[in-house]
Amino acid sequence: MHVLTWGCQMNVYDSERLTDVLAAAGWATAGSAAEADLVVLNTCHIRERAAEKLFSELGRLRKLKAVREAEGERMRLAVAGCVAQAEGKEILARAPYVDVVLGPQTYHRLPAMLARAEREGAVIDTEFPAEPKFDFLPETRAAAGGPVAFLAIQEGCDKFCSFCVVPYTRGAEQSRPAVAVLAEARALVGRGAREITLLGQNVNAWRGEAPEGGLWSLAQLLRALSQIPGLGRLRYTTSHPVDMDEGLIAAHREIPVLMPFLHLPVQSGSDRVLKQMGRRHRATDYLRIVRRLRAARPDIALSSDFIVGYPGESDADFAATLGLIREVGFAQAFSFKYSPRPGTPAARAPGQVPEAEKKARLAALQALLREQQRRFNAAMVGRWLPVLFAGSGRQPGQAVGRSPYLQPVHVAAPAGPQALLGRIREVRILAALPNSLAATLEPEEHTRA
Ligand code: 5AD
Ligand code: SF4
């Protein structure tokens, strides 16, 4: 089998779990699609032209499949993920050589679906089963090894922002029980993870079954995870402002291994636009959360998502977004031109903003965000920062890791990058580059881990 992944960290995690499911059913990993007896495309629906990208990839695979069949061999094709969920029927109509189409909620059923496709022809399963898929997964295996690991604890979204497909493709909010999360975290640490990032579309909406019964909040889960020996760093992503409660804000003060970095999408700085988007918070709510986070953890670095050119967005609305950015000061951010997604309310909204206007606004917004990122990185020069090393750099003898603020940091590693792998070391920042920091290792006595 060969699994190709597009999209977010959740999809990367899902692909690893899909690989585990298939491995448990006896499928071996192939080095490339051309050699595989099964190719799975794990798709993403959030970016523009997602379906076109899928069909062009399928066209390429169809040729590989024909070559294999001419050689008397089989190649099965499965389309998984959010495009599969949203456009399952269309996929089978336009690409009848696909064997299985499955949504993000049903990938534990893939081996059974492949067997059924063998007997009955193409199978599609984009149900939202009542039983959470988390209950059906074998123990994590594919993610073994690295010092930086991801762990899905929550899935789905009940927020229904007017521009977004996620509630339709990923379904309702579901939280994994604490016992299962703690067990997987311990297993990951046992296999070398020093940092775990908890994943969920609305990760801070996590309300999971507690070990002794009742429910825990994310803050309580973080506290329990922070007790795992050998776990040096915790992160979580992506959060929604309405679920950023006082307990979670306090966790940033109280849990030393919880890293001072938060990705908290705001989308717009205009209350009028936020209301149209169905975001359930105003700009001032966001600013208040930021103030409280900074009171709890003064060095916390913030990241966000922005959409420009939402239907009806005026020059004044856009100016309010720039104002919010200036007021917060972001360490990094992602920004997008609004683009209509079929089936979402905003796609039918009046006042669609002309493309040229969206382009101009995006350029202005990104210039401001770039400048803030540059300033944030430049302020690190001369400081000592703990870095978790996770790999080797582009140049020989170079090791790369991440700062607490998620900045890539590279150093010359005299004993080779391998010697630093999985270690948290204090380094001195020498220079700030546009997207990374250059640093030097401190003498051994300052070593942390
Ligand atoms: N148009 C533009 N950006 C979008 N996003 C989600 N849907 C759309 C859309 N229709 C952005 C949001 C979200 C991020 C993951 O993608 O900013 O937070
Ligand atoms: Fe989409 Fe809004 Fe849910 Fe985020 S909170 S996944 S933007 S609907």
Coordinates of C-alpha atoms and ligand atoms in Angstrom, one line a residue:
M1 CA 0.0 0.0 0.0
H2 CA 1.0 3.6 -0.5
V3 CA -0.8 6.5 1.2
L4 CA -0.7 10.0 -0.3
T5 CA -1.7 12.8 2.0
W6 CA -2.8 16.4 1.4
G7 CA -3.9 19.0 3.9
C8 CA -3.8 19.6 7.6
Q9 CA -2.0 17.9 10.5
M10 CA -5.1 16.0 11.2
N11 CA -4.9 14.4 7.7
V12 CA -1.3 13.5 8.3
Y13 CA -2.3 11.9 11.6
D14 CA -5.3 10.1 9.9
S15 CA -3.0 8.8 7.2
E16 CA -0.7 7.3 9.8
R17 CA -3.7 5.7 11.5
L18 CA -5.0 4.4 8.1
T19 CA -1.6 2.9 7.6
D20 CA -1.9 1.2 11.0
V21 CA -5.4 -0.2 10.1
L22 CA -4.1 -1.5 6.8
A23 CA -0.9 -3.0 8.3
A24 CA -3.0 -4.8 10.9
A25 CA -5.1 -6.3 8.0
G26 CA -1.9 -7.5 6.3
W27 CA -1.0 -4.8 3.8
A28 CA 2.7 -4.0 3.5
T29 CA 4.0 -0.5 2.8
A30 CA 5.3 0.2 -0.7
G31 CA 7.9 2.7 -1.5
S32 CA 5.9 4.4 -4.3
A33 CA 2.5 4.4 -5.9
A34 CA 3.9 2.6 -9.0
E35 CA 4.8 -0.4 -6.9
A36 CA 1.8 -0.5 -4.6
D37 CA -1.1 -3.0 -4.7
L38 CA -3.2 -0.3 -3.1
V39 CA -3.0 3.5 -3.3
V40 CA -4.9 5.6 -0.9
L41 CA -5.4 9.3 -1.6
N42 CA -6.1 11.2 1.7
T43 CA -7.6 14.4 0.4
C44 CA -8.3 17.9 1.7
H45 CA -11.2 20.0 0.8
I46 CA -10.4 23.3 2.5
R47 CA -8.2 24.9 -0.3
E48 CA -9.5 26.0 -3.6
R49 CA -9.7 23.6 -6.6
A50 CA -9.4 20.6 -4.3
A51 CA -11.6 18.4 -6.5
E52 CA -9.6 19.3 -9.7
K53 CA -6.4 18.4 -8.0
L54 CA -7.8 15.1 -7.0
F55 CA -9.1 14.3 -10.5
S56 CA -5.7 15.1 -12.0
E57 CA -4.0 12.8 -9.5
L58 CA -6.5 10.1 -10.2
G59 CA -5.9 10.5 -14.0
R60 CA -2.2 9.8 -13.3
L61 CA -2.9 6.8 -11.1
R62 CA -5.3 5.4 -13.7
K63 CA -2.4 5.1 -16.1
L64 CA -0.3 3.3 -13.5
K65 CA -3.2 1.0 -12.8
A66 CA -3.6 0.2 -16.5
V67 CA 0.2 -0.6 -16.7
R68 CA -0.1 -3.0 -13.7
E69 CA -3.2 -4.7 -15.1
A70 CA -1.4 -5.2 -18.4
E71 CA 1.3 -7.0 -16.4
G72 CA -1.4 -9.2 -14.8
E73 CA -1.3 -7.5 -11.5
R74 CA -3.8 -5.6 -9.4
M75 CA -3.7 -2.0 -8.1
R76 CA -6.6 -0.8 -6.0
L77 CA -7.4 2.8 -5.6
A78 CA -9.1 4.3 -2.5
V79 CA -10.0 8.0 -2.0
A80 CA -10.3 9.1 1.6
G81 CA -10.6 12.3 3.5
C82 CA -12.7 15.4 3.1
V83 CA -13.1 15.6 -0.7
A84 CA -14.2 12.0 -0.5
Q85 CA -16.8 13.0 2.1
A86 CA -18.0 16.0 0.2
E87 CA -18.0 14.6 -3.4
G88 CA -18.1 10.8 -3.0
K89 CA -20.7 10.2 -5.7
E90 CA -19.1 12.6 -8.1
I91 CA -15.8 10.8 -7.7
L92 CA -17.3 7.4 -8.6
A93 CA -19.1 8.9 -11.5
R94 CA -16.1 10.6 -13.0
A95 CA -13.5 8.0 -12.0
P96 CA -15.2 4.6 -12.1
Y97 CA -11.8 2.9 -11.8
V98 CA -11.7 4.0 -8.1
D99 CA -12.5 1.0 -5.9
V100 CA -13.3 2.6 -2.6
V101 CA -14.4 6.1 -1.4
L102 CA -14.4 6.7 2.3
G103 CA -14.9 9.7 4.6
P104 CA -12.8 10.7 7.5
Q105 CA -15.1 8.9 9.9
T106 CA -15.0 5.5 8.4
Y107 CA -11.4 4.7 7.7
H108 CA -11.3 2.0 10.3
R109 CA -13.6 0.1 7.9
L110 CA -11.2 0.3 4.9
P111 CA -10.1 -3.4 5.0
A112 CA -13.7 -4.6 5.1
M113 CA -14.6 -2.1 2.3
L114 CA -11.8 -3.4 0.1
A115 CA -13.0 -7.0 0.6
R116 CA -16.5 -5.9 -0.4
A117 CA -15.3 -4.0 -3.4
E118 CA -13.5 -7.2 -4.5
R119 CA -16.9 -9.0 -4.5
E120 CA -19.4 -6.3 -5.5
G121 CA -17.4 -3.5 -7.3
A122 CA -16.9 0.1 -6.2
V123 CA -17.9 0.8 -2.6
I124 CA -18.7 4.2 -1.0
D125 CA -18.9 4.8 2.7
T126 CA -19.3 8.4 3.8
E127 CA -21.5 7.8 6.8
F128 CA -21.1 9.4 10.2
P129 CA -21.2 6.3 12.3
A130 CA -22.7 6.5 15.8
E131 CA -19.7 4.8 17.3
P132 CA -16.6 7.0 17.3
K133 CA -13.9 5.7 15.0
F134 CA -11.3 6.2 17.7
D135 CA -12.7 3.1 19.4
F136 CA -11.8 0.9 16.4
L137 CA -8.2 1.8 15.8
P138 CA -5.3 -0.6 16.4
E139 CA -2.5 0.7 18.6
T140 CA -0.4 3.5 17.0
R141 CA 2.5 2.1 15.1
A142 CA 3.3 4.1 12.0
A143 CA 4.1 7.3 14.0
A144 CA 6.9 5.5 15.9
G145 CA 10.2 7.1 16.4
G146 CA 10.3 10.8 16.0
P147 CA 10.8 13.2 19.0
V148 CA 7.8 15.3 17.7
A149 CA 4.5 13.5 17.7
F150 CA 0.8 14.3 17.0
L151 CA -2.1 12.8 18.8
A152 CA -5.7 13.3 17.8
I153 CA -8.0 13.8 20.8
Q154 CA -11.0 15.6 19.2
E155 CA -12.6 15.6 15.9
G156 CA -15.3 17.5 14.1
C157 CA -17.0 20.8 14.5
D158 CA -20.4 22.1 15.6
K159 CA -19.6 25.8 14.9
F160 CA -20.8 26.0 11.3
C161 CA -18.9 29.2 10.4
S162 CA -20.7 30.3 7.2
F163 CA -17.7 29.9 5.0
C164 CA -16.4 26.5 6.1
V165 CA -16.9 22.9 4.9
V166 CA -15.4 21.2 8.0
P167 CA -18.7 20.6 9.9
Y168 CA -20.0 18.9 6.8
T169 CA -16.9 16.8 6.0
R170 CA -15.7 16.0 9.6
G171 CA -19.1 15.8 11.3
A172 CA -20.1 16.7 14.9
E173 CA -17.6 17.3 17.7
Q174 CA -16.4 14.1 19.3
S175 CA -13.9 13.8 22.2
R176 CA -11.7 10.8 22.8
P177 CA -11.8 9.5 26.4
A178 CA -8.9 10.6 28.6
V179 CA -7.8 7.1 29.4
A180 CA -7.3 6.4 25.6
V181 CA -5.4 9.7 25.1
L182 CA -3.1 9.1 28.1
A183 CA -2.4 5.5 26.9
E184 CA -1.5 6.7 23.4
A185 CA 0.6 9.6 24.8
R186 CA 2.6 7.2 27.0
A187 CA 3.1 4.8 24.1
L188 CA 4.4 7.7 22.0
V189 CA 6.8 8.8 24.7
G190 CA 7.9 5.2 25.1
R191 CA 8.8 5.3 21.4
G192 CA 10.9 8.5 21.7
A193 CA 8.4 11.4 21.5
R194 CA 9.6 14.4 23.6
E195 CA 6.9 16.7 22.3
I196 CA 3.2 15.9 21.7
T197 CA 0.8 18.2 19.8
L198 CA -2.8 17.4 20.6
L199 CA -4.9 17.6 17.5
G200 CA -8.6 18.5 16.8
Q201 CA -10.6 20.7 14.5
N202 CA -11.8 22.3 17.7
V203 CA -9.3 20.9 20.1
N204 CA -10.2 23.2 23.0
A205 CA -13.8 22.1 22.8
W206 CA -12.5 18.7 24.0
R207 CA -14.7 17.4 26.9
G208 CA -13.7 13.8 27.4
E209 CA -14.6 11.1 29.7
A210 CA -12.4 11.3 32.8
P211 CA -10.5 8.2 34.1
E212 CA -12.7 8.1 37.3
G213 CA -15.9 8.9 35.5
G214 CA -17.4 12.4 34.8
L215 CA -15.9 14.8 32.3
W216 CA -12.6 16.5 32.1
S217 CA -11.8 19.8 30.3
L218 CA -8.8 20.2 28.1
A219 CA -7.0 22.0 30.9
Q220 CA -7.4 18.9 33.1
L221 CA -6.2 16.6 30.3
L222 CA -3.1 18.8 29.7
R223 CA -2.3 18.6 33.5
A224 CA -2.5 14.8 33.4
L225 CA -0.4 14.6 30.3
S226 CA 2.2 16.9 31.7
Q227 CA 2.9 14.3 34.4
I228 CA 4.1 11.7 31.9
P229 CA 7.8 11.2 32.6
G230 CA 10.0 12.0 29.6
L231 CA 7.4 14.3 28.0
G232 CA 9.1 17.6 27.7
R233 CA 6.6 19.6 25.6
L234 CA 2.9 19.9 25.0
R235 CA 1.0 21.8 22.4
Y236 CA -2.6 21.8 21.1
T237 CA -4.2 22.9 17.9
T238 CA -6.6 24.3 16.5
S239 CA -8.6 26.3 19.0
H240 CA -11.7 28.4 18.7
P241 CA -12.0 31.6 20.7
V242 CA -15.4 30.7 22.3
D243 CA -13.9 27.6 23.9
M244 CA -10.9 29.4 25.3
D245 CA -12.1 29.2 29.0
E246 CA -10.4 30.5 32.1
G247 CA -9.2 27.1 33.1
L248 CA -7.4 26.6 29.9
I249 CA -5.9 30.1 30.1
A250 CA -4.7 29.3 33.6
A251 CA -3.1 26.1 32.3
H252 CA -0.7 28.3 30.4
R253 CA 0.4 29.8 33.7
E254 CA 0.6 26.6 35.6
I255 CA 1.9 23.9 33.3
P256 CA 5.6 24.4 32.6
V257 CA 5.7 21.9 29.7
L258 CA 2.8 23.6 27.9
M259 CA 4.6 25.6 25.3
P260 CA 4.0 29.4 25.1
F261 CA 2.5 29.3 21.6
L262 CA -1.2 29.3 20.6
H263 CA -2.8 29.1 17.2
L264 CA -6.1 30.9 17.7
P265 CA -7.9 31.8 14.5
V266 CA -9.9 35.1 14.5
Q267 CA -10.7 35.3 10.7
S268 CA -11.6 39.0 10.9
G269 CA -11.3 42.1 13.1
S270 CA -14.7 43.5 12.1
D271 CA -17.7 42.7 14.3
R272 CA -20.0 43.0 11.4
V273 CA -18.1 40.5 9.4
L274 CA -17.6 38.2 12.4
K275 CA -21.4 38.2 12.9
Q276 CA -22.0 37.4 9.2
M277 CA -19.5 34.6 9.5
G278 CA -21.4 33.1 12.4
R279 CA -18.2 33.2 14.5
R280 CA -20.0 33.7 17.9
H281 CA -17.4 36.2 19.1
R282 CA -16.6 39.9 18.6
A283 CA -13.2 41.4 18.0
T284 CA -13.2 42.7 21.7
D285 CA -13.8 39.1 22.9
Y286 CA -10.7 38.0 21.1
L287 CA -8.6 40.9 22.4
R288 CA -9.8 40.1 25.9
I289 CA -8.7 36.5 25.6
V290 CA -5.3 37.6 24.3
R291 CA -4.9 40.0 27.3
R292 CA -5.7 37.2 29.7
L293 CA -3.4 34.8 28.0
R294 CA -0.6 37.3 28.2
A295 CA -1.4 37.9 31.9
A296 CA -1.1 34.2 32.5
R297 CA 2.0 33.7 30.3
P298 CA 3.6 37.0 29.3
D299 CA 5.8 35.5 26.6
I300 CA 3.0 33.6 24.8
A301 CA 3.3 33.9 21.0
L302 CA 0.1 34.0 19.0
S303 CA -0.8 32.7 15.6
S304 CA -4.0 33.1 13.7
D305 CA -6.0 32.5 10.5
F306 CA -7.5 35.4 8.5
I307 CA -9.9 35.6 5.6
V308 CA -10.0 38.7 3.5
G309 CA -12.8 39.6 1.1
Y310 CA -15.6 37.8 2.9
P311 CA -18.9 38.7 1.1
G312 CA -19.9 42.2 2.1
E313 CA -16.5 43.1 3.6
S314 CA -16.1 46.8 3.2
D315 CA -12.9 48.9 3.3
A316 CA -13.8 49.8 6.9
D317 CA -14.2 46.2 7.8
F318 CA -10.9 45.3 6.3
A319 CA -9.3 48.3 8.1
A320 CA -10.7 46.8 11.4
T321 CA -8.9 43.6 10.7
L322 CA -5.6 45.4 10.2
G323 CA -6.3 47.3 13.4
L324 CA -6.8 44.0 15.3
I325 CA -3.5 42.6 13.9
R326 CA -1.7 45.8 15.0
E327 CA -3.2 45.6 18.5
V328 CA -2.3 41.9 19.0
G329 CA 1.0 41.5 17.3
F330 CA 1.3 38.0 15.8
A331 CA 4.3 35.8 15.8
Q332 CA 3.0 34.1 12.6
A333 CA -0.3 33.7 10.8
F334 CA -2.1 32.1 7.8
S335 CA -4.2 34.3 5.6
F336 CA -6.6 33.5 2.7
K337 CA -8.8 35.2 0.2
Y338 CA -12.3 34.2 0.8
S339 CA -13.4 31.5 -1.8
P340 CA -16.9 30.1 -2.0
R341 CA -17.3 26.5 -0.9
P342 CA -20.3 24.7 -2.5
G343 CA -23.0 24.0 0.1
T344 CA -21.9 26.6 2.6
P345 CA -24.2 29.6 3.3
A346 CA -21.5 32.2 2.5
A347 CA -21.2 30.8 -1.1
R348 CA -24.8 32.2 -1.8
A349 CA -24.4 35.4 0.2
P350 CA -24.7 38.7 -1.7
G351 CA -21.8 41.2 -2.0
Q352 CA -19.1 38.8 -3.2
V353 CA -15.9 40.9 -3.3
P354 CA -14.2 41.3 -6.7
E355 CA -11.0 39.2 -7.1
A356 CA -8.8 42.2 -7.6
E357 CA -10.0 43.7 -4.3
K358 CA -9.4 40.5 -2.5
K359 CA -5.9 40.2 -3.9
A360 CA -5.0 43.8 -2.9
R361 CA -6.4 43.2 0.7
L362 CA -4.5 40.0 1.0
A363 CA -1.3 41.6 -0.1
A364 CA -1.7 44.5 2.5
L365 CA -2.6 42.0 5.3
Q366 CA 0.3 39.7 4.5
A367 CA 2.8 42.6 4.4
L368 CA 1.7 43.6 7.9
L369 CA 1.9 40.0 9.2
R370 CA 5.3 39.5 7.6
E371 CA 6.6 42.6 9.3
Q372 CA 5.2 41.4 12.6
Q373 CA 6.8 38.0 12.1
R374 CA 10.1 39.6 11.2
R375 CA 10.1 41.8 14.3
F376 CA 9.1 38.8 16.5
N377 CA 12.0 36.7 15.2
A378 CA 14.5 39.6 15.3
A379 CA 13.7 40.1 19.0
M380 CA 15.1 36.6 19.7
V381 CA 18.6 37.5 18.6
G382 CA 21.1 37.4 21.5
R383 CA 18.7 35.4 23.7
W384 CA 19.1 31.8 25.0
L385 CA 16.2 29.5 24.0
P386 CA 15.5 25.8 24.7
V387 CA 15.3 24.0 21.4
L388 CA 14.0 20.4 20.8
F389 CA 16.1 18.9 18.1
A390 CA 14.2 16.8 15.6
G391 CA 16.3 16.4 12.5
S392 CA 19.2 17.5 10.3
G393 CA 19.4 20.7 8.3
R394 CA 20.0 21.4 4.7
Q395 CA 23.7 21.9 5.2
P396 CA 26.0 19.0 6.3
G397 CA 26.5 18.8 10.0
Q398 CA 23.5 21.1 10.7
A399 CA 20.8 20.1 13.2
V400 CA 17.3 21.6 13.2
G401 CA 14.8 21.9 16.0
R402 CA 12.0 24.2 17.2
S403 CA 12.0 26.9 19.8
P404 CA 9.1 27.1 22.4
Y405 CA 7.5 29.6 19.9
L406 CA 7.6 27.0 17.1
Q407 CA 10.3 28.8 15.2
P408 CA 12.7 26.5 13.3
V409 CA 16.2 26.9 14.8
H410 CA 19.3 25.5 13.2
V411 CA 22.8 25.1 14.7
A412 CA 26.1 23.6 13.6
A413 CA 26.3 20.2 15.4
P414 CA 30.0 19.3 15.9
A415 CA 29.1 15.7 16.9
G416 CA 26.5 15.4 14.1
P417 CA 22.8 16.1 14.1
Q418 CA 22.0 12.5 15.3
A419 CA 23.7 13.2 18.7
L420 CA 21.1 16.0 19.3
L421 CA 18.0 14.2 18.1
G422 CA 15.3 14.2 20.7
R423 CA 17.2 16.5 23.1
I424 CA 16.2 19.8 24.4
R425 CA 19.2 22.1 24.5
E426 CA 19.7 25.7 25.3
V427 CA 21.0 27.6 22.3
R428 CA 22.1 31.2 21.8
I429 CA 20.3 32.9 18.9
L430 CA 22.7 34.5 16.5
A431 CA 20.5 35.7 13.7
A432 CA 17.0 35.9 12.5
L433 CA 16.2 34.8 9.0
P434 CA 12.7 35.3 7.4
N435 CA 11.4 31.9 8.5
S436 CA 13.9 30.6 10.9
L437 CA 16.6 31.3 13.4
A438 CA 20.3 30.6 13.4
A439 CA 21.9 29.7 16.7
T440 CA 24.9 28.2 18.5
L441 CA 25.0 25.5 21.1
E442 CA 25.9 26.4 24.6
P443 CA 28.5 24.4 26.5
E444 CA 27.2 21.2 28.0
E445 CA 26.6 22.4 31.5
H446 CA 23.5 24.3 30.4
T447 CA 22.0 21.2 28.8
R448 CA 18.5 20.5 30.0
A449 CA 17.7 17.0 29.0
Ligands
5AD1 N1 -12.3 30.6 2.0 C1 -11.1 31.0 2.5 N2 -10.5 30.5 3.6 C2 -11.1 29.6 4.2 N3 -10.8 28.9 5.4 C3 -11.8 28.0 5.6 N4 -12.7 28.1 4.7 C4 -12.4 29.1 3.8 C5 -13.0 29.6 2.7 N5 -14.1 29.2 2.2 C6 -9.6 29.2 6.2 C7 -10.0 29.7 7.6 C8 -9.7 28.5 8.5 C9 -8.5 27.9 7.7 C10 -8.1 26.5 8.1 O1 -8.9 28.0 6.4 O2 -9.2 30.8 7.9 O3 -9.4 28.9 9.8
SF4_2 FE1 -14.7 25.7 10.2 FE2 -15.5 27.5 12.0 FE3 -15.5 24.9 12.6 FE4 -13.2 26.2 12.4 S1 -14.8 26.6 13.9 S2 -13.7 24.2 11.6 S3 -13.7 27.6 10.7 S4 -16.7 25.8 11.0

